[in-house]
JSON list of C-alpha atoms in Angstrom, two decimals:
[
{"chain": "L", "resi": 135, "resn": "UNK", "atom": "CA", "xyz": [-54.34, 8.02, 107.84]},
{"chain": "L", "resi": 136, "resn": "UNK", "atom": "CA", "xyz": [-56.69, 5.64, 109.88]},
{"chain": "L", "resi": 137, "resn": "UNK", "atom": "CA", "xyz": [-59.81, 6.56, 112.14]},
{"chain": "L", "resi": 138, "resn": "UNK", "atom": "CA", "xyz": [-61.85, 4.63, 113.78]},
{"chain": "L", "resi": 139, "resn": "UNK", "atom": "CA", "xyz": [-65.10, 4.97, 114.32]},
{"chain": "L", "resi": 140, "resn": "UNK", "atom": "CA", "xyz": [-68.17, 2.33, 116.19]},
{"chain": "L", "resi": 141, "resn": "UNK", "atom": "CA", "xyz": [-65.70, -0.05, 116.20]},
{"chain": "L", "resi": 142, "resn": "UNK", "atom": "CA", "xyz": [-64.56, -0.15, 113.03]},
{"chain": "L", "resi": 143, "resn": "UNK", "atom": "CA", "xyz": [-61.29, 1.39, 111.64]},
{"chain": "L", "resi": 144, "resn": "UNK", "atom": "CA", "xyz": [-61.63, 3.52, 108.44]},
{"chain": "L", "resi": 145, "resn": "UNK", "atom": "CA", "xyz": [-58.80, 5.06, 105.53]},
{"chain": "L", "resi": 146, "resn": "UNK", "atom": "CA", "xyz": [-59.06, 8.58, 104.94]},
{"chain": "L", "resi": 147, "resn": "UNK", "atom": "CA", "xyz": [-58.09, 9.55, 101.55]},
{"chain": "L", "resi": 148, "resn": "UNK", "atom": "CA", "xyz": [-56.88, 13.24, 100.87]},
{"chain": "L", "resi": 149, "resn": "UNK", "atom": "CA", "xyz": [-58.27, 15.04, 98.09]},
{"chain": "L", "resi": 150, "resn": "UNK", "atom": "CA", "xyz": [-55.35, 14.27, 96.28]},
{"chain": "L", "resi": 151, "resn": "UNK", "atom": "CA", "xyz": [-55.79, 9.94, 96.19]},
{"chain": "L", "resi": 152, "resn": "UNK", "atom": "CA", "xyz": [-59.69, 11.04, 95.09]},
{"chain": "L", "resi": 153, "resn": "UNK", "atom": "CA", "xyz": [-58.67, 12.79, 92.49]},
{"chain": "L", "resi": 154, "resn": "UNK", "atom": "CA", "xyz": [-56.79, 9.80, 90.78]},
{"chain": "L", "resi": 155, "resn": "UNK", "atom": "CA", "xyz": [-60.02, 7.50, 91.12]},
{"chain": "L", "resi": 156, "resn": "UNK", "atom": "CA", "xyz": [-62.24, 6.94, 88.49]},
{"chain": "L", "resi": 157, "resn": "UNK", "atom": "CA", "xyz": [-65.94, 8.32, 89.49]},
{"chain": "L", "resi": 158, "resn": "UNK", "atom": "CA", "xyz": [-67.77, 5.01, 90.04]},
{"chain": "L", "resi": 159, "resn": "UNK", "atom": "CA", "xyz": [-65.08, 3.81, 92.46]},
{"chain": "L", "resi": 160, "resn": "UNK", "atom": "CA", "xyz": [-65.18, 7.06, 94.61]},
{"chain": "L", "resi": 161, "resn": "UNK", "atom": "CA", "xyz": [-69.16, 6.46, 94.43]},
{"chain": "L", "resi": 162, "resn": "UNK", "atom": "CA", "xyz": [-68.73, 2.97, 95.75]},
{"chain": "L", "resi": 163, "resn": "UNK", "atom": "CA", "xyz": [-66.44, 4.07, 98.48]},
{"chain": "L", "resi": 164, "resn": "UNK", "atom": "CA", "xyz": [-68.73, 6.77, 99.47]},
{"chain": "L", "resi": 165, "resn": "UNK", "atom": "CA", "xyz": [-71.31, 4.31, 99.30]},
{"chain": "L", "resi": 166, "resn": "UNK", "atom": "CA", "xyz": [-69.72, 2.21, 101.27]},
{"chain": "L", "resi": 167, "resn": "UNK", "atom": "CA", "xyz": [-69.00, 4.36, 104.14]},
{"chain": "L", "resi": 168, "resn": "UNK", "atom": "CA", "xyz": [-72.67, 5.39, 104.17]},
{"chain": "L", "resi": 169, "resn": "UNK", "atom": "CA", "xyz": [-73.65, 2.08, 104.39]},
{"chain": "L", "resi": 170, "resn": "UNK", "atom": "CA", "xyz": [-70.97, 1.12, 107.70]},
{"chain": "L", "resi": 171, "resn": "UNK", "atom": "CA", "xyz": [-72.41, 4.33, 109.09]},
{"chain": "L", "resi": 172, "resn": "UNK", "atom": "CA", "xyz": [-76.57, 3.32, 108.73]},
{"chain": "L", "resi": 173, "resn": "UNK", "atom": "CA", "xyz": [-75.33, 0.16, 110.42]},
{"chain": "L", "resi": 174, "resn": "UNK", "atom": "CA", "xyz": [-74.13, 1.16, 113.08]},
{"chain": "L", "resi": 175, "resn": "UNK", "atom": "CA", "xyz": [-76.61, 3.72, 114.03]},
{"chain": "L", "resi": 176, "resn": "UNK", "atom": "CA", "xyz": [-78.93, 1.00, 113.58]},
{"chain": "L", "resi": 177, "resn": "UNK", "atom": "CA", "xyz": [-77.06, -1.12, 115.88]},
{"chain": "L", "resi": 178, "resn": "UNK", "atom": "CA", "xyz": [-77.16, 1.52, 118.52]},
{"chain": "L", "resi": 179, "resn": "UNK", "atom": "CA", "xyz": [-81.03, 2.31, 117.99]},
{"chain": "L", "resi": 180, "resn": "UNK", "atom": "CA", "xyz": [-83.93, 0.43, 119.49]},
{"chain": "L", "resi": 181, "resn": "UNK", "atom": "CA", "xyz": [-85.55, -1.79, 116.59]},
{"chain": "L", "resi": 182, "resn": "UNK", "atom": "CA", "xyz": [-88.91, -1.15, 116.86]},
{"chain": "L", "resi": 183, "resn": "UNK", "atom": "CA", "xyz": [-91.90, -3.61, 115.97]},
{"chain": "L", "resi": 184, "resn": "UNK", "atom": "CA", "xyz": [-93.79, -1.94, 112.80]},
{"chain": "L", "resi": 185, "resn": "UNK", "atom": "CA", "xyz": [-96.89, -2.24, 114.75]},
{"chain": "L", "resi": 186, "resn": "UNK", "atom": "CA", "xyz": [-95.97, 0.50, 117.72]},
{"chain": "L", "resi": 187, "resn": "UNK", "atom": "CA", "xyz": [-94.12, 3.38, 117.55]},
{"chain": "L", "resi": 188, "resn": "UNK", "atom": "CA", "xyz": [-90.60, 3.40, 120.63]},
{"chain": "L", "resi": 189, "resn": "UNK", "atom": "CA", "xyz": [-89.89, 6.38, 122.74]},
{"chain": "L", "resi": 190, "resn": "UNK", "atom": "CA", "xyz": [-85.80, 5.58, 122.92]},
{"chain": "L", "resi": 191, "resn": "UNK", "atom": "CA", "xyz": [-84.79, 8.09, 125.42]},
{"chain": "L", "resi": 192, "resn": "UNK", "atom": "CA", "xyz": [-87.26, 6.23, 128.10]},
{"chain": "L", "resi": 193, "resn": "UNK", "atom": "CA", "xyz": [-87.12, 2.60, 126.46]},
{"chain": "L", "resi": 194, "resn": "UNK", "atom": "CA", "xyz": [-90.99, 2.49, 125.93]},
{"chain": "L", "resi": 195, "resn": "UNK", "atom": "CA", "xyz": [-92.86, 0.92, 123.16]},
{"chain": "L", "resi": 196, "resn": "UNK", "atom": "CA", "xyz": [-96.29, 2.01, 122.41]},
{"chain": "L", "resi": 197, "resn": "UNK", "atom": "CA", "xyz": [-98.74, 0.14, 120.13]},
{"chain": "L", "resi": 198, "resn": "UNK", "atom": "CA", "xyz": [-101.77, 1.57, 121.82]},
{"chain": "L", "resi": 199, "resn": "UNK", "atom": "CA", "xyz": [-105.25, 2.44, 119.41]},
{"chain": "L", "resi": 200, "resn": "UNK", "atom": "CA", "xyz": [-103.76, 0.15, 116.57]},
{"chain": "L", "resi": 201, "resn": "UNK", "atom": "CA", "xyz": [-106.52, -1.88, 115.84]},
{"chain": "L", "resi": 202, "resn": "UNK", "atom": "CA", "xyz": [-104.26, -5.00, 116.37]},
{"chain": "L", "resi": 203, "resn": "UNK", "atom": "CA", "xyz": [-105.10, -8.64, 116.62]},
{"chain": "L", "resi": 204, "resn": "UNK", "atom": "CA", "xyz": [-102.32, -10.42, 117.70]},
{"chain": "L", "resi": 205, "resn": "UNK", "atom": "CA", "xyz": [-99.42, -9.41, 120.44]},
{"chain": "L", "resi": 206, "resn": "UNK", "atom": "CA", "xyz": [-97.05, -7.09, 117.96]},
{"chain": "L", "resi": 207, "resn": "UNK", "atom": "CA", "xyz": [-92.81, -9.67, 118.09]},
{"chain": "L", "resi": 208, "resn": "UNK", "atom": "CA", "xyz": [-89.66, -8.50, 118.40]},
{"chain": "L", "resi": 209, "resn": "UNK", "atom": "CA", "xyz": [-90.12, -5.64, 121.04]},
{"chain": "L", "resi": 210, "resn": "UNK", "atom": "CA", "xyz": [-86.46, -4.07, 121.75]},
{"chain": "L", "resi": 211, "resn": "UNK", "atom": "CA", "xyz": [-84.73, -5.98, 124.74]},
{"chain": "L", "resi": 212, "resn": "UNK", "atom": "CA", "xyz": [-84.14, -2.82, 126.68]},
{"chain": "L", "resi": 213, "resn": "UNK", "atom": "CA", "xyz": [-88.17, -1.97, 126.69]},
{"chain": "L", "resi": 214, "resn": "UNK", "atom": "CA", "xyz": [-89.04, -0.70, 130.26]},
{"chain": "L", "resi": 215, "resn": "UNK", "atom": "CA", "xyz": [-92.49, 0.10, 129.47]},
{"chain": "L", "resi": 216, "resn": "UNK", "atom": "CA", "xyz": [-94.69, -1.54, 127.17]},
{"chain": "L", "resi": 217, "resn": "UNK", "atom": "CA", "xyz": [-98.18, -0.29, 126.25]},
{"chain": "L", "resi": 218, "resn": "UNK", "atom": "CA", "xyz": [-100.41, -2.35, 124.11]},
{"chain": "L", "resi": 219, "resn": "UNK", "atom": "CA", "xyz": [-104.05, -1.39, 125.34]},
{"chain": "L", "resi": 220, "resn": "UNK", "atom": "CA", "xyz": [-107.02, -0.73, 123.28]},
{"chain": "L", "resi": 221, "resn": "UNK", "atom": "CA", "xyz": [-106.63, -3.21, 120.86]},
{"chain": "L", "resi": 222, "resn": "UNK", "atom": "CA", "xyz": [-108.59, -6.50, 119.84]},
{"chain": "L", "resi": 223, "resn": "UNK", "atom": "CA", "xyz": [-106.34, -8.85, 121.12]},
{"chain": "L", "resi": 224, "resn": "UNK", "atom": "CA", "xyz": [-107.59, -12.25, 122.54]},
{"chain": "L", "resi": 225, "resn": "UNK", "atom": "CA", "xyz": [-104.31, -14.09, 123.00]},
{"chain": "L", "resi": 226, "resn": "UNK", "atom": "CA", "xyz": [-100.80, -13.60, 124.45]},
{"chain": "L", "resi": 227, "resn": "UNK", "atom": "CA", "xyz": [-98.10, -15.95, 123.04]},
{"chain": "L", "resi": 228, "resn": "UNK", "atom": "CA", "xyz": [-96.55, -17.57, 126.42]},
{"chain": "L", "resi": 229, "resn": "UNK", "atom": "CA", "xyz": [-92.98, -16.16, 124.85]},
{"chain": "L", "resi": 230, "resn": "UNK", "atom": "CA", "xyz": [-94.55, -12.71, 124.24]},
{"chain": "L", "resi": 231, "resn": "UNK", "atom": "CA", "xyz": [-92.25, -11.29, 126.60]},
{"chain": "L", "resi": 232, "resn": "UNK", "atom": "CA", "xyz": [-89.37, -13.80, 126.40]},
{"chain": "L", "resi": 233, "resn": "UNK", "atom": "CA", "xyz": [-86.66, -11.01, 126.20]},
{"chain": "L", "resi": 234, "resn": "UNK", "atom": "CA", "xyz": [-88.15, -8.24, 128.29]},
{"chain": "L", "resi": 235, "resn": "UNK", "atom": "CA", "xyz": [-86.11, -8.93, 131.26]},
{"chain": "L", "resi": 236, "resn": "UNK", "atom": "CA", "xyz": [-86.36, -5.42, 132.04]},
{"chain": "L", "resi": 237, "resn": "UNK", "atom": "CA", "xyz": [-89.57, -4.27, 131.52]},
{"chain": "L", "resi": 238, "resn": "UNK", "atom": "CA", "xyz": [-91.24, -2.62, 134.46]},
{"chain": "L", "resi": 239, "resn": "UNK", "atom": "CA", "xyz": [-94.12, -1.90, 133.63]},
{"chain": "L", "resi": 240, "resn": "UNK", "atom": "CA", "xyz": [-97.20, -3.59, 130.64]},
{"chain": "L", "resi": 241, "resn": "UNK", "atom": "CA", "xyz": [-100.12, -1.97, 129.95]},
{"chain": "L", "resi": 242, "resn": "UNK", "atom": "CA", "xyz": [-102.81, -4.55, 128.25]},
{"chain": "L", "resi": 243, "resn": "UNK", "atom": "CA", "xyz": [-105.99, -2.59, 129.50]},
{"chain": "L", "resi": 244, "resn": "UNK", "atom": "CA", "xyz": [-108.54, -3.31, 126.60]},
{"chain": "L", "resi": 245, "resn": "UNK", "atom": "CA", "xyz": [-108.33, -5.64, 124.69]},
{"chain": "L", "resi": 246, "resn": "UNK", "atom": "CA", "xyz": [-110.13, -8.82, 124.63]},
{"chain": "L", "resi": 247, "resn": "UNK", "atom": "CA", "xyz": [-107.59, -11.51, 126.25]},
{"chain": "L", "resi": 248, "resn": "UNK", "atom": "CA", "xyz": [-109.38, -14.21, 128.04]},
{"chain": "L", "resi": 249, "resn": "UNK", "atom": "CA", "xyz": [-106.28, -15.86, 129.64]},
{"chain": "L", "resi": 250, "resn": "UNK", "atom": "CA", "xyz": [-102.74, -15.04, 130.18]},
{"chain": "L", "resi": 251, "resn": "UNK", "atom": "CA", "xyz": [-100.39, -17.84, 129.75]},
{"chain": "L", "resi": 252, "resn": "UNK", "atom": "CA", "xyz": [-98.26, -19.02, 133.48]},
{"chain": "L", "resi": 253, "resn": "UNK", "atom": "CA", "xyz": [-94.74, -18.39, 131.43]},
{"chain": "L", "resi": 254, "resn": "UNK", "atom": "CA", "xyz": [-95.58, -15.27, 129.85]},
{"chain": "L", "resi": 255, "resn": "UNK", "atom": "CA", "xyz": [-95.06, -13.63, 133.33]},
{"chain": "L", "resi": 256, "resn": "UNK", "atom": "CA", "xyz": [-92.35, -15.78, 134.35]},
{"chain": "L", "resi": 257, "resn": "UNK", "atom": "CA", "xyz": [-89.33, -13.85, 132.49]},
{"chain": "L", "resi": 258, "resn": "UNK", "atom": "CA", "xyz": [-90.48, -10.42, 133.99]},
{"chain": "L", "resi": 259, "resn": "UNK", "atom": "CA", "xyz": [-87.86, -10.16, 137.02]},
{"chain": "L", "resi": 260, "resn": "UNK", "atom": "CA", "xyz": [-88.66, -6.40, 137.13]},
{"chain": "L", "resi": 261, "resn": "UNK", "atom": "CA", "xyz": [-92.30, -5.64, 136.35]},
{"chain": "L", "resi": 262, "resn": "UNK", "atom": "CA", "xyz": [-93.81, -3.51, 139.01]},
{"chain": "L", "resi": 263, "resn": "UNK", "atom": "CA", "xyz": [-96.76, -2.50, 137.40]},
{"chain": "L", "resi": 264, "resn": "UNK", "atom": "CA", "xyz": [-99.27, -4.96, 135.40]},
{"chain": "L", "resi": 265, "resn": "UNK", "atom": "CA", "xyz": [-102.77, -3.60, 133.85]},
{"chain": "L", "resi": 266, "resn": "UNK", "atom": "CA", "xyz": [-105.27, -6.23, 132.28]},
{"chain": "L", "resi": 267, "resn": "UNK", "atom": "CA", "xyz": [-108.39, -3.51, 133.18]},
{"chain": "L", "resi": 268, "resn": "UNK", "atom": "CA", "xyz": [-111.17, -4.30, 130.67]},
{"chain": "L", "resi": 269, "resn": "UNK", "atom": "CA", "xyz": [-110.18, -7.40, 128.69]},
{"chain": "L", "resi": 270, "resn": "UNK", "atom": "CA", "xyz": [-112.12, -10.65, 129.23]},
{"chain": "L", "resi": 271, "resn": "UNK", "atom": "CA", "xyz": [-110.07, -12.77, 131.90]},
{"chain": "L", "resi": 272, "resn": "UNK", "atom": "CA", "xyz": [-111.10, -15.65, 133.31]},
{"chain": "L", "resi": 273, "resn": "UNK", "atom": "CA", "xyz": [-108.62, -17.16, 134.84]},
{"chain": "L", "resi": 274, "resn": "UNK", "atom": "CA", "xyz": [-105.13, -15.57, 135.79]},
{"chain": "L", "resi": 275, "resn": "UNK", "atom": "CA", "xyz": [-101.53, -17.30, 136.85]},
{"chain": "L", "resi": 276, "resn": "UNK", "atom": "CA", "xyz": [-101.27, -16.25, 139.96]},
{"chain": "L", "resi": 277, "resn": "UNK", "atom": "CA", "xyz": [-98.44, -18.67, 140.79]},
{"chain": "L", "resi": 278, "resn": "UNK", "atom": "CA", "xyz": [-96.32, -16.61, 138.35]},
{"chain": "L", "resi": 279, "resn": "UNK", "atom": "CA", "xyz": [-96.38, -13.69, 140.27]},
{"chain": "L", "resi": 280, "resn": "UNK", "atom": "CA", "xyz": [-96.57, -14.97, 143.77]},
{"chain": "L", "resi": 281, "resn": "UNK", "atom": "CA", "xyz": [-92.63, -14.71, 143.74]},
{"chain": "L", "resi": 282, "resn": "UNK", "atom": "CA", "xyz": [-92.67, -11.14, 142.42]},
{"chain": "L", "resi": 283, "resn": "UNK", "atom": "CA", "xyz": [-91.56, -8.86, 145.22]},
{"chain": "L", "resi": 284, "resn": "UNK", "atom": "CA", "xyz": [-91.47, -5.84, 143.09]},
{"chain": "L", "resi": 285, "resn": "UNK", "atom": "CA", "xyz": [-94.92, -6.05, 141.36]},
{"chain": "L", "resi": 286, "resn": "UNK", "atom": "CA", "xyz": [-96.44, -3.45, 143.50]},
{"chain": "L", "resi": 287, "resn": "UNK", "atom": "CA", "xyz": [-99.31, -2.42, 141.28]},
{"chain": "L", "resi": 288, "resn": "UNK", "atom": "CA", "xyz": [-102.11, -5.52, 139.75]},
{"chain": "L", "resi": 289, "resn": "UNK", "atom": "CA", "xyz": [-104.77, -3.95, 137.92]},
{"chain": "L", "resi": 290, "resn": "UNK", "atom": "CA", "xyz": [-107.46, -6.71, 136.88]},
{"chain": "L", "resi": 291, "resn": "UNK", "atom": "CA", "xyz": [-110.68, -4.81, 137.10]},
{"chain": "L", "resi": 292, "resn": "UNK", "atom": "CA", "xyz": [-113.83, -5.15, 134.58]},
{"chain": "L", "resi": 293, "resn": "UNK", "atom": "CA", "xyz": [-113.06, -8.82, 133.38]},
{"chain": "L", "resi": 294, "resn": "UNK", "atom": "CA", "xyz": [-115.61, -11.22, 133.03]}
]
């Protein structure tokens, strides 16, 4: 007998066929399964960046209070909301963001960055909200957002 589960098709021994393996195989086909199983729950799961800690249900990463340094990689492509505030961050990699295509909202109040790069904002066809309060800003792309009909909500205040 056959079932198939995430995809994958799977033989289901009776009792009986365990009985005539030796121990260490019916550990390596338990094993086995185990393993298949992990995988795919994995594969289901947000992957979430060491650094911050991901709210699934709502697609939100958090790596507020962290005491990091540089922009945390590899945020989960469904991310919706992305906090990283109240860190010591001075720089934002112009790919930062690269895969976000549907975050709505990032939350950078802060931290120290003194520019934000034209491209990082570029890939963002959804963000509505965008908070730099408190970090040292300069200068900002403002030709990366002139496009953005749903960004509703620009929160710059407190920058040098």
């Amino acid at each position: 007998m056959f079932v198939a589960m995430g995809g994958a098709l799977y033989r289901v021994f009776s009792l009986r066929s365990f009985s005539m393996l030796r121990p260490t195989t019916m550990e390596c086909l338990v094993l086995l399964i185990f393993a298949e199983l992990l995988d795919i729950s994995a594969q289901a799961g947000m992957s979430c960046p060491r650094e911050c800690s991901c709210i699934e249900e709502n697609h939100q990463v958090l790596c507020n209070a962290r005491q990091l340094s540089t922009m945390p990689r590899n945020f989960p492509r469904e991310t919706t909301k992305l906090e990283v505030a109240w860190n010591n961050i001075r720089r934002i990699p112009e790919d930062a963001f690269s895969n976000l295509t549907n975050l709505e909202l990032l939350h950078l109040q802060g931290n120290a960055i003194s520019s934000l790069p034209y491209n990082s904002l570029l890939r963002l066809p959804e963000l509505t909200f965008l908070v730099l309060i408190e970090n040292h800003l300069r200068d900002f792309p403002w030709g990366a957002i002139k496009d953005k009909v749903e960004l509703t909500q620009l929160a710059l205040n407190n920058n040098q």
